[in-house]
mmCIF file with all atom_site columns, C-alpha atoms in Angstrom:
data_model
loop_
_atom_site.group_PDB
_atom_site.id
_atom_site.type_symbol
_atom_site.label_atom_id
_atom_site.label_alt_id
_atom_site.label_comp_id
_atom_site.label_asym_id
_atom_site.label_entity_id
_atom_site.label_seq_id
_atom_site.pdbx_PDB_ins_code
_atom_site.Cartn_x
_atom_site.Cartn_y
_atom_site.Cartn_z
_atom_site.occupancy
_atom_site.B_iso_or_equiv
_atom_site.pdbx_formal_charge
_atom_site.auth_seq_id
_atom_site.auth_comp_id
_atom_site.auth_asym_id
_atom_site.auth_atom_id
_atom_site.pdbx_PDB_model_num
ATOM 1   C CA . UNK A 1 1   ? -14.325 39.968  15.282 1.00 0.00 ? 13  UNK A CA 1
ATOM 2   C CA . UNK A 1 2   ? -11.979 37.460  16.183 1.00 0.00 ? 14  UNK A CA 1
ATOM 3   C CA . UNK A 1 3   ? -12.410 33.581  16.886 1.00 0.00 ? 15  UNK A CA 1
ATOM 4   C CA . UNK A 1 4   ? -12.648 32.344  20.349 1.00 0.00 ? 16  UNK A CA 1
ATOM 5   C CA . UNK A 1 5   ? -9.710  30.327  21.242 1.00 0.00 ? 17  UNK A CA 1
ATOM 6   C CA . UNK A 1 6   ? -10.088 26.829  21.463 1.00 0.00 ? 18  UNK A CA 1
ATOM 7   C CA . UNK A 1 7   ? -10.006 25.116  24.313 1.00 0.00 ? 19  UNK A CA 1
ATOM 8   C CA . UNK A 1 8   ? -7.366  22.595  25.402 1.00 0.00 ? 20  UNK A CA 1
ATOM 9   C CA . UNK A 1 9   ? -7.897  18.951  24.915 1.00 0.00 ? 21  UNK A CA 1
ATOM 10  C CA . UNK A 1 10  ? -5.643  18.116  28.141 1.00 0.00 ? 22  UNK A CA 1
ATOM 11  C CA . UNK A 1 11  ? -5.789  19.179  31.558 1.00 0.00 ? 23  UNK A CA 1
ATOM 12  C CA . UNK A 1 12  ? -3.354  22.167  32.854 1.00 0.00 ? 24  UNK A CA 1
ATOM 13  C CA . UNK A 1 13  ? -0.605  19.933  33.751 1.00 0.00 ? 25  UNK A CA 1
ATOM 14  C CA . UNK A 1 14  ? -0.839  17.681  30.941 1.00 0.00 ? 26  UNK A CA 1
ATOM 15  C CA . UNK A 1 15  ? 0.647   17.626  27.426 1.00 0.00 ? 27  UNK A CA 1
ATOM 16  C CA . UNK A 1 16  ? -0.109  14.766  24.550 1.00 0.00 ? 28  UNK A CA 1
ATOM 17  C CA . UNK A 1 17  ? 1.501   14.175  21.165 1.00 0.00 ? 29  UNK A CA 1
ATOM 18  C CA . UNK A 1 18  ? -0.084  11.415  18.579 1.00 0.00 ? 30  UNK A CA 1
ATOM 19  C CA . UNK A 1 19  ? 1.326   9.960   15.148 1.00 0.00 ? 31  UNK A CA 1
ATOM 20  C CA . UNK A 1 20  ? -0.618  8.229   12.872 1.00 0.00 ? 32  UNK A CA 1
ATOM 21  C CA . UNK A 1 21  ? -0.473  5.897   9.973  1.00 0.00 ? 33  UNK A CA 1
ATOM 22  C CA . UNK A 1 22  ? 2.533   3.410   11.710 1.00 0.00 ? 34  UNK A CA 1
ATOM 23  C CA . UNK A 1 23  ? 2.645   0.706   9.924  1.00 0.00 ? 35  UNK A CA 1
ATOM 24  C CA . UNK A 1 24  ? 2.473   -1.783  12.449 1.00 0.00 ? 36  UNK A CA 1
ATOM 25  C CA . UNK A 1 25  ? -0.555  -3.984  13.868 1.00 0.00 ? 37  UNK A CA 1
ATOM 26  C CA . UNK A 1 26  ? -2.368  -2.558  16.704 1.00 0.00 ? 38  UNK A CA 1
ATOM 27  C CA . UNK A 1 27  ? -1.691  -5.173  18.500 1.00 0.00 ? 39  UNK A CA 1
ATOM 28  C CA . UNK A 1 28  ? 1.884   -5.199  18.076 1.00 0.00 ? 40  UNK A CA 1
ATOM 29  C CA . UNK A 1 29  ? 1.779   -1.727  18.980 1.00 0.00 ? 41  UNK A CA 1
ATOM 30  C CA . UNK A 1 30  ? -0.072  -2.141  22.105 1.00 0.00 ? 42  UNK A CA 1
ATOM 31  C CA . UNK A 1 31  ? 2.675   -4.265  23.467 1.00 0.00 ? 43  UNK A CA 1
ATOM 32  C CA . UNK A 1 32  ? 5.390   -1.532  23.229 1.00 0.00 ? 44  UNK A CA 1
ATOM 33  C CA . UNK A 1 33  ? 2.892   1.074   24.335 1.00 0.00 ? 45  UNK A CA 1
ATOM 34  C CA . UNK A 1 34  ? 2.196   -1.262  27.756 1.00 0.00 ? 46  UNK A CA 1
ATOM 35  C CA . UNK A 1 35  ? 6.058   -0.988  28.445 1.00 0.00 ? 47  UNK A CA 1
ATOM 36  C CA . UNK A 1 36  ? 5.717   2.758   28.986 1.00 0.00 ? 48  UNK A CA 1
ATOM 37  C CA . UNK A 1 37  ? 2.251   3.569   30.747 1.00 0.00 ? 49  UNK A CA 1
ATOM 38  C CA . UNK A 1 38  ? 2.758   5.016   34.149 1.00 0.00 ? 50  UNK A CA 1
ATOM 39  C CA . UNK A 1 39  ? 6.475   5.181   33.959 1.00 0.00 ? 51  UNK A CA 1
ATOM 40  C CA . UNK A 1 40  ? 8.488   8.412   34.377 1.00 0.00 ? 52  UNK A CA 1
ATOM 41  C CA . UNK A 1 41  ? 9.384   9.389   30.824 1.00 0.00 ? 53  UNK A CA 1
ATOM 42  C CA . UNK A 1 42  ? 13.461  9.211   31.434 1.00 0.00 ? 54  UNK A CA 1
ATOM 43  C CA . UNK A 1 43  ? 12.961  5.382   32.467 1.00 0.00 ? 55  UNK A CA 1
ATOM 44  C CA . UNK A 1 44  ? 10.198  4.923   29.311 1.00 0.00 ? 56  UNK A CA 1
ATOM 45  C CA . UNK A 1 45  ? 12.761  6.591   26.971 1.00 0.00 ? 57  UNK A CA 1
ATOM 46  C CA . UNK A 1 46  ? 15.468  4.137   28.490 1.00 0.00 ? 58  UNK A CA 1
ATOM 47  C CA . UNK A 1 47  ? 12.860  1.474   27.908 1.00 0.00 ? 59  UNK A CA 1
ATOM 48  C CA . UNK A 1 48  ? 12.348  2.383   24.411 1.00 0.00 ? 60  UNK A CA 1
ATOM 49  C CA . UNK A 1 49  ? 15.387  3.191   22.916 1.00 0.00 ? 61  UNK A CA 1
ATOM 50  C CA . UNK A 1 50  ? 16.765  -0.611  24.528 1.00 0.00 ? 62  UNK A CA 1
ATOM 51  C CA . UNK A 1 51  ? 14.024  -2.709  23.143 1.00 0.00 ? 63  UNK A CA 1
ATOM 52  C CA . UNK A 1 52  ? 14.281  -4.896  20.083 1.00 0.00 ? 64  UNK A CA 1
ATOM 53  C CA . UNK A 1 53  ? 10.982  -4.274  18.613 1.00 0.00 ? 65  UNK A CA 1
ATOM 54  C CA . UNK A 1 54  ? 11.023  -2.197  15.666 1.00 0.00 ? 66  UNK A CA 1
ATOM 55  C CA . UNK A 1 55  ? 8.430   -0.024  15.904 1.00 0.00 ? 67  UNK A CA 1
ATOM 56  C CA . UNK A 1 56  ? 9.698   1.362   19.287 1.00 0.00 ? 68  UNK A CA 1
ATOM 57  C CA . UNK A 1 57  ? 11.484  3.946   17.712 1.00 0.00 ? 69  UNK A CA 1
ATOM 58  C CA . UNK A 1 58  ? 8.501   5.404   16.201 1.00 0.00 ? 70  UNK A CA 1
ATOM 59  C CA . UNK A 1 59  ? 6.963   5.151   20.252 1.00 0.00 ? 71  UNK A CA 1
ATOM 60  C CA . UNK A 1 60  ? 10.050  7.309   21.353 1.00 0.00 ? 72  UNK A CA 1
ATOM 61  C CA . UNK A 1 61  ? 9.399   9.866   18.820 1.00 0.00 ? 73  UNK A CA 1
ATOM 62  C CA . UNK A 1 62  ? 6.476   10.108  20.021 1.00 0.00 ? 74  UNK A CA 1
ATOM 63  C CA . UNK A 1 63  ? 6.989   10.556  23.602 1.00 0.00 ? 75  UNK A CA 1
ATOM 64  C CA . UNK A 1 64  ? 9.900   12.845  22.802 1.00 0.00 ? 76  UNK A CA 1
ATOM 65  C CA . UNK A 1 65  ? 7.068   14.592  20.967 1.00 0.00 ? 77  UNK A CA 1
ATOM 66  C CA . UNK A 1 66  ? 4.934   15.003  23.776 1.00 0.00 ? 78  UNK A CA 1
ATOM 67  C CA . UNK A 1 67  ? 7.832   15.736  26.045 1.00 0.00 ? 79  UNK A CA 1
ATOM 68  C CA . UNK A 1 68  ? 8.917   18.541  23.928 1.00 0.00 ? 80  UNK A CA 1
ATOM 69  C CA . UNK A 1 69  ? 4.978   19.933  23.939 1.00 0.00 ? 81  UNK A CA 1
ATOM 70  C CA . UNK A 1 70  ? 5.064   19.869  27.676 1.00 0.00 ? 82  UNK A CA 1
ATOM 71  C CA . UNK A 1 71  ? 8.429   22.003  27.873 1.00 0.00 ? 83  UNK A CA 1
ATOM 72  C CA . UNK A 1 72  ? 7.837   24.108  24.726 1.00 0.00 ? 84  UNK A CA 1
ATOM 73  C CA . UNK A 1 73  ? 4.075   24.976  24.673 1.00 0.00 ? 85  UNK A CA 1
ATOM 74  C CA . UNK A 1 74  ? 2.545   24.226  28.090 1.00 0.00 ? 86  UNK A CA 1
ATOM 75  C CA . UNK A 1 75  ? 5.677   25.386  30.438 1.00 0.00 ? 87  UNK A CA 1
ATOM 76  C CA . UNK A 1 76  ? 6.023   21.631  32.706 1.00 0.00 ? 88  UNK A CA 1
ATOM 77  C CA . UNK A 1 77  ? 8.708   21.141  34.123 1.00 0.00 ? 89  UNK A CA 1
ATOM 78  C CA . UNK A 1 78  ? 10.624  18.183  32.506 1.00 0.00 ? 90  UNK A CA 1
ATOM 79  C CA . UNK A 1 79  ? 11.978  16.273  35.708 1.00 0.00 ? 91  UNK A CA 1
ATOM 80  C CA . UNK A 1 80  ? 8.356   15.911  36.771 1.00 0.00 ? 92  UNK A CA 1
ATOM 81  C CA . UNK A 1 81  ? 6.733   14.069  34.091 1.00 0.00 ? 93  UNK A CA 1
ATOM 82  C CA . UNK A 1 82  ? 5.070   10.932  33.818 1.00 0.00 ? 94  UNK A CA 1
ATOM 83  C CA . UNK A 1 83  ? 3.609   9.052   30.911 1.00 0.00 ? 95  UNK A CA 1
ATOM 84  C CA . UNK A 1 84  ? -0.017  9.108   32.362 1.00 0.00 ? 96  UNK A CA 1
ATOM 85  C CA . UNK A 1 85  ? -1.561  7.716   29.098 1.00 0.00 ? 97  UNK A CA 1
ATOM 86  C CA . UNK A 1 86  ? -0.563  5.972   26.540 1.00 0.00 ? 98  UNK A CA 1
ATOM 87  C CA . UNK A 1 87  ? -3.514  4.357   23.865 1.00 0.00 ? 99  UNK A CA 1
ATOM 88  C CA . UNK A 1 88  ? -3.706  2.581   20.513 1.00 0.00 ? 100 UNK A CA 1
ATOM 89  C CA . UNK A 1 89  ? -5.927  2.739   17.937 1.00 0.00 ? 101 UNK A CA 1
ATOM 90  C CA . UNK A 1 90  ? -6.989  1.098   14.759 1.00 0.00 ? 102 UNK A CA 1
ATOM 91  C CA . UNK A 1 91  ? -6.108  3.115   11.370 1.00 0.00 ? 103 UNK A CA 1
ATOM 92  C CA . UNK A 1 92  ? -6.430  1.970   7.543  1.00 0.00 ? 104 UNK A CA 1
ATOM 93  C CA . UNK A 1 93  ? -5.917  -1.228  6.377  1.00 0.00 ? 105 UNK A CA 1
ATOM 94  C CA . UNK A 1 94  ? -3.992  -2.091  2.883  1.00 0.00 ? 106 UNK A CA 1
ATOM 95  C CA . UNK A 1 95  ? -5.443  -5.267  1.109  1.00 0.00 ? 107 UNK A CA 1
ATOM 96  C CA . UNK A 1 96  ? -2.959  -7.199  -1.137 1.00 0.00 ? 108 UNK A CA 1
ATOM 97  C CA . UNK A 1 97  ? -3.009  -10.463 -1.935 1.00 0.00 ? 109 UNK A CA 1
ATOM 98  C CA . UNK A 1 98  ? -1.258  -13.444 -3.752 1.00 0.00 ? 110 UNK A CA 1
ATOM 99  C CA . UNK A 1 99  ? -2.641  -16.130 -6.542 1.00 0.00 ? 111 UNK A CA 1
ATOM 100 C CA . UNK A 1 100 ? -2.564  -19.609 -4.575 1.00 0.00 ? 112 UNK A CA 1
ATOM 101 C CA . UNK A 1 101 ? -3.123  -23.143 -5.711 1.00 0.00 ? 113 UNK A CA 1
ATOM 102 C CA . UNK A 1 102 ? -5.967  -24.225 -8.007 1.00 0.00 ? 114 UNK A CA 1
ATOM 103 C CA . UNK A 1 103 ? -7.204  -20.546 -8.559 1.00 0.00 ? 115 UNK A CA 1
ATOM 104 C CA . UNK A 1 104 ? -8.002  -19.641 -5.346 1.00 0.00 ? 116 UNK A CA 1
ATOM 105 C CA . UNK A 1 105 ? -6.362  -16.223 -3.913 1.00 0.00 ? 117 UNK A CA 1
ATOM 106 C CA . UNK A 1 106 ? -4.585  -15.631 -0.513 1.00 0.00 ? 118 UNK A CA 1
ATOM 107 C CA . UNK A 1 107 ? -5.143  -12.355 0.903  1.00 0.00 ? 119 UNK A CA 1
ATOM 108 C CA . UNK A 1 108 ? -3.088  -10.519 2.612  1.00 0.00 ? 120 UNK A CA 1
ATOM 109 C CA . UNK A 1 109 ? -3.559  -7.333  5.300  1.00 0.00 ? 121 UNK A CA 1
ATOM 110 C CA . UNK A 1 110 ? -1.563  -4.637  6.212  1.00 0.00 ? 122 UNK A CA 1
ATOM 111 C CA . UNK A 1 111 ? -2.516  -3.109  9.152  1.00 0.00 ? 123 UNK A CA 1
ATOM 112 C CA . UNK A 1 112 ? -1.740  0.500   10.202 1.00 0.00 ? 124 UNK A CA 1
ATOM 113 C CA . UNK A 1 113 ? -2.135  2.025   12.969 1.00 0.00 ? 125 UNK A CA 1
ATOM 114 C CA . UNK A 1 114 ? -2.024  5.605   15.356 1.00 0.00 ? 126 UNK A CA 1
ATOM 115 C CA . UNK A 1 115 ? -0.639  5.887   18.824 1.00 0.00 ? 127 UNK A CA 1
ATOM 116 C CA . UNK A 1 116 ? -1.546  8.972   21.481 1.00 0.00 ? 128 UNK A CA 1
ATOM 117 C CA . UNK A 1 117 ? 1.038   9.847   24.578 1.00 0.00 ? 129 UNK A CA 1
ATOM 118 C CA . UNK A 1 118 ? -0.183  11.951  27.064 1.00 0.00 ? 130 UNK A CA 1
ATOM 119 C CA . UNK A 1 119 ? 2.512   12.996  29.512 1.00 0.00 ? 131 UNK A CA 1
ATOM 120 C CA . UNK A 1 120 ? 1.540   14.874  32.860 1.00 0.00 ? 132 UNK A CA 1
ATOM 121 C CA . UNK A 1 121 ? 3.633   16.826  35.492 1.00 0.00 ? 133 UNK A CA 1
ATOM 122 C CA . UNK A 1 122 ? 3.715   14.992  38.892 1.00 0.00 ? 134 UNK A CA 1
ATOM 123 C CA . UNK A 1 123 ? 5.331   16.672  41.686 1.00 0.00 ? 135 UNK A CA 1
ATOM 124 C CA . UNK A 1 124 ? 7.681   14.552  43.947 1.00 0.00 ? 136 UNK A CA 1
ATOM 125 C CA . UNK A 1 125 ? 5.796   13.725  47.132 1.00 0.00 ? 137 UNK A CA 1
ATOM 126 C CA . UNK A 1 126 ? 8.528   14.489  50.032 1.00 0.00 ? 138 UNK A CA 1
#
């Protein structure tokens, strides 16, 4: 008795990759993810590895992630992808804090947070 395969998250032509615990802001993150949605995912890797905020590294991981999944595991055809989603969410939050004047105590928050790509094959309309 074997286990029914699950069934996939993503449509046929679709592949996704996520990382979580960045430690960035979601906010922050949300910026870099808005400079790739709906791109093709050469010009959003061009896009990401020539931007000066830090965390876009982590984003082009990420897509490269996803980008491998679609060649590797689904069979898409590399040329034809396009980053078709790309969303942010909230993760953990570290507390710290520092002693401030006349006893009082300024607190401090580290935000992390978790970013999903989903890439999907779009054929070149002729």
């Amino acid at each position: 008795m074997a286990k029914e395969k699950n069934p996939r998250r993503v449509a046929e032509n679709e592949a996704m990759a996520k990382i979580r615990m960045l430690r960035t802001s979601p906010q922050k993150l949300n910026l870099v993810a808005g400079l790739i949605r709906g791109k093709k995912v050469e010009k959003a890797m061009a896009d990401l590895t020539f931007s000066k905020k830090r965390i876009a590294q982590d984003v082009r991981k990420c897509l490269q992630s996803a980008i491998a999944n679609a060649e590797n595991n689904h069979n898409l055809d590399v040329d034809e992808l396009v980053v078709a989603e790309a969303y942010v969410g909230k993760n953990l939050v570290m507390k710290r804090g520092r002693p401030r004047a006349r006893g009082r105590f300024g607190r401090i928050i580290k935000p992390f947070s978790e970013i999903t790509i989903k890439v999907r094959q779009v054929e070149e309309q002729v």
